[in-house]
Structures are given as structure tokens and as C-alpha cells.
Tab-separated table of C-alpha atoms in Angstrom:
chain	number	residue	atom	x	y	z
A	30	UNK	CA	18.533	1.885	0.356
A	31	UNK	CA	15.687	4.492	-0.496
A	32	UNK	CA	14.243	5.728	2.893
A	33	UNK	CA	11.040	7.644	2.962
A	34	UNK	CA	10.968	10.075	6.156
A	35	UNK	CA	7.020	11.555	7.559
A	36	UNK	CA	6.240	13.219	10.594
A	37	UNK	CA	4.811	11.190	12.767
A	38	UNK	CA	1.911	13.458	13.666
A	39	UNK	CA	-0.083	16.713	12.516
A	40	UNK	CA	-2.240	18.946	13.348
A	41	UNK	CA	-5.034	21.659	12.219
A	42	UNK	CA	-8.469	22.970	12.530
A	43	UNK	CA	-11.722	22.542	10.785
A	44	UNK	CA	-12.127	24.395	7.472
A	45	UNK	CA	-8.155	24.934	7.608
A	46	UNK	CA	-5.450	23.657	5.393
A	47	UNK	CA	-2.773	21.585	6.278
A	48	UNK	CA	0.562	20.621	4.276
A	49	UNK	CA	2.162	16.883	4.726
A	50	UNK	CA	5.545	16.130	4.107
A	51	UNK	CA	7.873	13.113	2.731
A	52	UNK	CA	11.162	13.593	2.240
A	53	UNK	CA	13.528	11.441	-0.065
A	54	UNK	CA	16.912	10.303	1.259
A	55	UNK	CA	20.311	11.365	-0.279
A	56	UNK	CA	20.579	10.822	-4.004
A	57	UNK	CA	16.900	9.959	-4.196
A	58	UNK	CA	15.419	13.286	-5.235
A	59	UNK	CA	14.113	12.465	-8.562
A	60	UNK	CA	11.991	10.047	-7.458
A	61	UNK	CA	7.803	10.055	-7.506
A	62	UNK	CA	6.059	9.521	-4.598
A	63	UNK	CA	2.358	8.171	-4.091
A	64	UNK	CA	-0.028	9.408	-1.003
A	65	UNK	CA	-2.015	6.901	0.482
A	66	UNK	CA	-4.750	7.688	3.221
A	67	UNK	CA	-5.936	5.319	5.668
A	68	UNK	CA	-8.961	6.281	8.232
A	69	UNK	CA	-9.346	4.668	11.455
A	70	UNK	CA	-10.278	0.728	10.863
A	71	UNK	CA	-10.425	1.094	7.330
A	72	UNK	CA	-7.969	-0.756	4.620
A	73	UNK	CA	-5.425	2.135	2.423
A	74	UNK	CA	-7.011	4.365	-0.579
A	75	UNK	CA	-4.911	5.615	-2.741
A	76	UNK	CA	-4.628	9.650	-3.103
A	77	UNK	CA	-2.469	10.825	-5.667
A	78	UNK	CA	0.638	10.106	-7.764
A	79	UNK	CA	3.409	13.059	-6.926
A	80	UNK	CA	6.498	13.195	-9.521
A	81	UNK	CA	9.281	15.010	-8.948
A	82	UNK	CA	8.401	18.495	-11.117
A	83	UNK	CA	5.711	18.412	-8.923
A	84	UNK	CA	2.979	17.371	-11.442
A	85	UNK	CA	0.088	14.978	-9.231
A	86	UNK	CA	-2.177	12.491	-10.703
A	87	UNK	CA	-5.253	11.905	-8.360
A	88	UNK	CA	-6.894	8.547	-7.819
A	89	UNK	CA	-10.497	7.946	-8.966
A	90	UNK	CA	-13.022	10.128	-7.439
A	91	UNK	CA	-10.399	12.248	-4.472
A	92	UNK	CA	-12.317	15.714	-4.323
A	93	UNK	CA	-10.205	18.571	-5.600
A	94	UNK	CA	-9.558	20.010	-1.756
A	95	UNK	CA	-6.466	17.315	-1.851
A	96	UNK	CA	-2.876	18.560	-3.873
A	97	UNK	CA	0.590	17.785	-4.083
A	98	UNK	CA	3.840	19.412	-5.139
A	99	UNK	CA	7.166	19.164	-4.520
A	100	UNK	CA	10.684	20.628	-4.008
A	101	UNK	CA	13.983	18.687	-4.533
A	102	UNK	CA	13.599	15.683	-2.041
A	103	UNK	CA	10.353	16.524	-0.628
A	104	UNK	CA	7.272	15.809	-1.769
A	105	UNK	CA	4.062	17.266	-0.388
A	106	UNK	CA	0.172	16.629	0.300
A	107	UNK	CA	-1.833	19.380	0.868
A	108	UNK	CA	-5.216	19.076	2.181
A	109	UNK	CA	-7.641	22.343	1.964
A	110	UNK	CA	-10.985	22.883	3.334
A	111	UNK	CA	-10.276	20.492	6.366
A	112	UNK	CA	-12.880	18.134	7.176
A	113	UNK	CA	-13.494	15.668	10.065
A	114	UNK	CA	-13.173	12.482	7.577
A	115	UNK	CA	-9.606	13.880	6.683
A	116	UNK	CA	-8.438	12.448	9.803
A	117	UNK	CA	-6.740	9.752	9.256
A	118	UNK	CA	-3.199	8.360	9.009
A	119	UNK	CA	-1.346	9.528	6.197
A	120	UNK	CA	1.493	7.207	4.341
A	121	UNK	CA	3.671	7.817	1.243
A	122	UNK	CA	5.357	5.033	-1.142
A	123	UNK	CA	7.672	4.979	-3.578
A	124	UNK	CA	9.171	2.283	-6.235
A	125	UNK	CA	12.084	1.549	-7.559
A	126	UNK	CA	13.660	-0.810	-10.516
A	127	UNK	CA	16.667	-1.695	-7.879
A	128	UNK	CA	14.711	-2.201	-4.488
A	129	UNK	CA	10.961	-3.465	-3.218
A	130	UNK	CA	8.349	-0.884	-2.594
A	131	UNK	CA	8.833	1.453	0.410
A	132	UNK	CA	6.768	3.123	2.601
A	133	UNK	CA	7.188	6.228	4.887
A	134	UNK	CA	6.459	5.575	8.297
A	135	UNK	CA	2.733	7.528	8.237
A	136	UNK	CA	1.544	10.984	9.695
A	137	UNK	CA	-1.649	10.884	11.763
A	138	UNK	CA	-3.257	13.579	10.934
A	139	UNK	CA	-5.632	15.246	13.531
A	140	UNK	CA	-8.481	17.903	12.621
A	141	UNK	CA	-9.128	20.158	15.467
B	26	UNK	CA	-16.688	-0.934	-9.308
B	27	UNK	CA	-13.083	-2.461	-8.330
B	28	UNK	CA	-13.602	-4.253	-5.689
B	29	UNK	CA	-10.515	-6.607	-3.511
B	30	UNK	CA	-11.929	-8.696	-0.472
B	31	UNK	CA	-9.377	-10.390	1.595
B	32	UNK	CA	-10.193	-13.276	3.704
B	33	UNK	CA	-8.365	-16.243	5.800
B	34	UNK	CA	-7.259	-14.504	8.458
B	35	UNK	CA	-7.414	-15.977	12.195
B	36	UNK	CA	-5.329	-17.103	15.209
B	37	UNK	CA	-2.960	-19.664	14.487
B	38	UNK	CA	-0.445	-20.819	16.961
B	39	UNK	CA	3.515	-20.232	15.986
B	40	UNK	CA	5.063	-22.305	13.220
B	41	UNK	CA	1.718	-23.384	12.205
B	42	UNK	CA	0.694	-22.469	8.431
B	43	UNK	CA	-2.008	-19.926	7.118
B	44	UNK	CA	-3.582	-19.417	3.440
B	45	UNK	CA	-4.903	-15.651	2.757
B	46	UNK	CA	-7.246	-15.533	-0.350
B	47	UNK	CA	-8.440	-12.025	-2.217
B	48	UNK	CA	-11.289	-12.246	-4.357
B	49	UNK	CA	-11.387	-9.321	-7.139
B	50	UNK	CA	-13.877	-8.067	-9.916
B	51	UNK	CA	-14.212	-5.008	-11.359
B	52	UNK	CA	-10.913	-4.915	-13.890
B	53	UNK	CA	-9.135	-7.549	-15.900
B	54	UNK	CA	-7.357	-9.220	-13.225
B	55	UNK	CA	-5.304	-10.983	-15.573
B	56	UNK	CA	-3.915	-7.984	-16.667
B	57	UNK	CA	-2.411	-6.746	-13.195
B	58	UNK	CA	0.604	-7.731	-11.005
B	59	UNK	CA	-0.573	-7.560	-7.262
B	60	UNK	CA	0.954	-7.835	-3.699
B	61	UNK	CA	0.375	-8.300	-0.447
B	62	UNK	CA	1.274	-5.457	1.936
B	63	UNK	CA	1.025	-6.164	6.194
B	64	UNK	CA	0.395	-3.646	9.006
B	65	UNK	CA	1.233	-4.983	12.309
B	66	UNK	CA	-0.741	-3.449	15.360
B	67	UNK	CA	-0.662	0.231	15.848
B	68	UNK	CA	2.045	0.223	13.291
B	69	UNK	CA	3.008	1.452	9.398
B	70	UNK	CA	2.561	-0.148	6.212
B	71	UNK	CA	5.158	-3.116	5.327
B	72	UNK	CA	5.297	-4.466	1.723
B	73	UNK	CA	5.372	-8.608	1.982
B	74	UNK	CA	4.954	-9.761	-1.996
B	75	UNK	CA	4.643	-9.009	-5.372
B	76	UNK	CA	3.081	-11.282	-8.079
B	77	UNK	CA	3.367	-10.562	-11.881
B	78	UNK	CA	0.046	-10.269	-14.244
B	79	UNK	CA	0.824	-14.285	-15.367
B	80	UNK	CA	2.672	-15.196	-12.560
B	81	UNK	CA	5.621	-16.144	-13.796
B	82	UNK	CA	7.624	-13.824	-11.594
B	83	UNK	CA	7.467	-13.116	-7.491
B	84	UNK	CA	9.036	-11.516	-5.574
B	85	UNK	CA	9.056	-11.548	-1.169
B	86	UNK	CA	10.355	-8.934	1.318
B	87	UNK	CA	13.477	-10.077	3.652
B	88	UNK	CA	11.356	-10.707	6.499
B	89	UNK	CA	9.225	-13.279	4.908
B	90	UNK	CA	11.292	-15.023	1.824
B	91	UNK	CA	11.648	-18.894	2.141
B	92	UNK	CA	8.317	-18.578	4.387
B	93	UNK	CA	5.200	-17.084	2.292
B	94	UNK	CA	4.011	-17.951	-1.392
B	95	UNK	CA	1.871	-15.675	-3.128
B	96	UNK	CA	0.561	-17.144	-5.889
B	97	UNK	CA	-2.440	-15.970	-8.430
B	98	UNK	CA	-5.363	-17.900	-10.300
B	99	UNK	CA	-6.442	-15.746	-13.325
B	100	UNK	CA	-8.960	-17.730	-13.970
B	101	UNK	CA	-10.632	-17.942	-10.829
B	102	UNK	CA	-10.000	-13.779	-10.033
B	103	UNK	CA	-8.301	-14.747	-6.961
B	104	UNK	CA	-4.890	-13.804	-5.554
B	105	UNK	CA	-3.373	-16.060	-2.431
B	106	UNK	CA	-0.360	-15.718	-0.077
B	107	UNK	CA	0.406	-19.156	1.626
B	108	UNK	CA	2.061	-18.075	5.512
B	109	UNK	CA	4.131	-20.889	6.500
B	110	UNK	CA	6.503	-21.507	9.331
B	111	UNK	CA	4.528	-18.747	11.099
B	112	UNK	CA	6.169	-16.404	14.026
B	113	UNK	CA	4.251	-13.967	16.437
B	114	UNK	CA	6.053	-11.177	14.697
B	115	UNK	CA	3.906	-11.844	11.771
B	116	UNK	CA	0.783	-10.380	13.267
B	117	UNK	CA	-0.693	-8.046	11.296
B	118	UNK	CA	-3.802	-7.216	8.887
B	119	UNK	CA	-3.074	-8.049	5.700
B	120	UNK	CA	-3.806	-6.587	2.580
B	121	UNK	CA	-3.991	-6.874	-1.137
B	122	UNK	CA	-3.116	-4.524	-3.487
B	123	UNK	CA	-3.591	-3.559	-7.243
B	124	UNK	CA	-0.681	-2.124	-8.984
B	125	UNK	CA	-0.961	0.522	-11.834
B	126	UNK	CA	-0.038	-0.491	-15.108
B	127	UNK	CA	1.261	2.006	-16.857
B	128	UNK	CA	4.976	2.301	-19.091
B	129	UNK	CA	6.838	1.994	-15.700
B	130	UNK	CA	8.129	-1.849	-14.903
B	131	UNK	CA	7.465	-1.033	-11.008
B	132	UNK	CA	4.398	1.766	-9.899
B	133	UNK	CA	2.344	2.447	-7.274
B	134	UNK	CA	-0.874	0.433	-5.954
B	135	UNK	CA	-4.156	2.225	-6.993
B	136	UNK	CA	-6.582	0.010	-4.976
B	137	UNK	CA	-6.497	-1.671	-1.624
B	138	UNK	CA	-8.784	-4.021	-0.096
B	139	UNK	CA	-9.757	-3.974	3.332
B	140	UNK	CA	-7.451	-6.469	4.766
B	141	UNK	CA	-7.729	-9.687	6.748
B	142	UNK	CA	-5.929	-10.111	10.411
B	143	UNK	CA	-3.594	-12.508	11.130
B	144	UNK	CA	-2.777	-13.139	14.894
B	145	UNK	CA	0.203	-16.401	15.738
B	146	UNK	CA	-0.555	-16.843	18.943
B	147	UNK	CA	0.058	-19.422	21.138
């Protein structure tokens, strides 16, 4: 069973950059990942695609100040420029042809 | 624009039944497989359904198999997910969810609506 791991919380300042992680379990490495970002009261919006060789693809209209990358298992979501509507909860998914879609467990993400 | 819009929700006392409804436009629903995803109180994102583009396949999570339909009219734009046999651990805002079609059989969802809450209560 494909586990996706987040912090459970962040933090940064105003203008700054911060740098999200999800990690893969074991033997899950090549995997993509997608970022989702959900602000307070507000229903999911999709962020970006995140494959393994670290290539993103960006959902319609997500301002260049959000990346990702990656590195083996984890996959990353940086966020430059912080601003006070990045705060929000932050959750990553991924898919598979053997099990249901899974979701990491969400990083709230706090802007200082 | 694409646009989902969930609605049904309410308070419904345990074992009683529920039927969600999201209304789309902006894309070729017909041409989409679409689920329903939950978020219980104060808590993460939980995957509930999955519905193919024509509906002949579905799929459920553990949790909720042999108790929730989803079910699709392509005709009408509209996706549903029938909550039967209801339990207060089934509290949650619900949501629908667009999946990208691309070459993969399984992807990510691109587009969320902005859910409808469920409370079983008694």
C-alpha cells in the first residue's frame, strides 16, 4: 500500500520562500505526485503535476511564484514570493493502476 | 469557465439515506471520469468514488463499498453519489472532482468544486 507522508505544519515569512515536502513510501519512488492547495473554507485547487525527474505541469492560471521538483521518493512544492493568500493547507495525491487514489495527510502552511 | 457545484448536503440522522448531486459546465462532461472525495472536520482529504466517462465502471473506497452509489447522467451534466445506511463517521464535506484525461488509465483531479456538508446526526 502506497503511503504519502507531509508535515503536518510549516512555517515562513512574508515575501519569503518556503519548500513543502511529500515523501513516497518504500518501492514507490517512481511515482508522480500532484499538489493540491486548499485555503481556509474553500473546496481543493489543483497546483501542479510533479513526476518523478522532477518535470511539473501547473494547473490553469497558478502564477509562476509556485514550483516543484523532486529527488528519489520526495517530491517537492516550492512557493516563492510568499503571500498572505498562500496560507492555506497543503495536500499531495498520487494514483496508481493497482490501488485507489491517495492522499498525504496535508501541511498547513502559515505565512508570518 | 469549468465550473462543479455540489449540493444535497444536510443533517440526516444515522442509517438514514442521503443523495449528493454536482452540476458541471464548462467541458464535455461526457468525456471525463469523476469522483467524489470527503473531508471530515478539521481533517485530510479521503477519496470515496470513482465513476468512468460512460459509466460503465465504479469503483468505492473500503470505508464506504456496499453503502454509496455514484452514478453519472451525461446528458443532464450531473454527477450523483447516493449515501445509504449512513453512520456519524461519515460526516464530512463532500466534494466532486474532475479527473485529467490524458494517456494514463488513472491521473490526478484538475478541478474541484466547493463541496457540500454532510452531518448524520442523531
Amino acid at each position: 500500500q502506497l503511503v504519502l507522508t507531509q508535515s503536518p505544519s510549516a512555517s515562513a515569512s512574508l515575501g519569503a520562500s518556503v519548500k513543502l515536502t511529500c515523501s513516497l513510501s518504500s518501492g514507490h519512488s517512481a511515482y508522480a505526485i500532484a499538489w493540491h492547495q486548499q485555503q481556509p473554507e474553500k473546496g481543493p485547487r489543483f497546483l501542479m503535476k510533479v513526476r518523478s525527474d522532477g518535470s511539473h505541469d501547473k494547473g490553469d492560471g497558478i502564477p509562476d511564484r509556485f514550483s516543484g521538483s523532486s529527488s528519489g521518493a520526495e517530491r517537492y512544492l516550492t512557493i516563492s514570493s510568499l503571500q498572505p493568500e498562500d496560507e492555506a493547507d497543503y495536500y499531495c495525491q498520487t494514483w496508481g493502476a493497482d490501488f485507489p487514489w491517495v492522499f498525504g495527510g496535508g501541511t498547513k502552511l502559515t505565512v508570518l | 469557465q469549468v465550473q462543479l457545484v455540489e449540493s444535497g448536503g444536510g443533517v440526516v440522522q444515522p442509517g438514514r439515506s442521503l443523495r449528493l448531486s454536482c452540476a458541471v459546465s464548462g467541458f464535455t462532461f461526457s468525456s471525463y471520469d469523476m469522483h467524489w472525495v470527503r473531508q471530515a472536520p478539521g481533517k485530510g482529504l479521503e477519496w470515496v468514488a470513482v465513476v468512468t466517462y460512460d459509466g460503465s465502471k465504479k469503483s468505492y473506497a473500503d470505508s464506504v463499498k456496499g453503502r454509496f452509489t455514484i452514478s453519472r447522467d451525461n446528458y443532464k451534466n450531473m454527477l450523483y453519489l447516493q449515501l445509504n445506511s449512513l453512520r456519524p463517521e461519515d460526516t464530512a464535506m463532500y466534494y466532486c472532482a474532475r479527473e485529467y484525461s490524458g494517456t494514463h488509465p488513472r491521473d490526478f483531479f484538475d478541478y474541484w468544486g466547493q463541496g457540500t456538508l454532510v452531518t448524520v446526526s442523531s
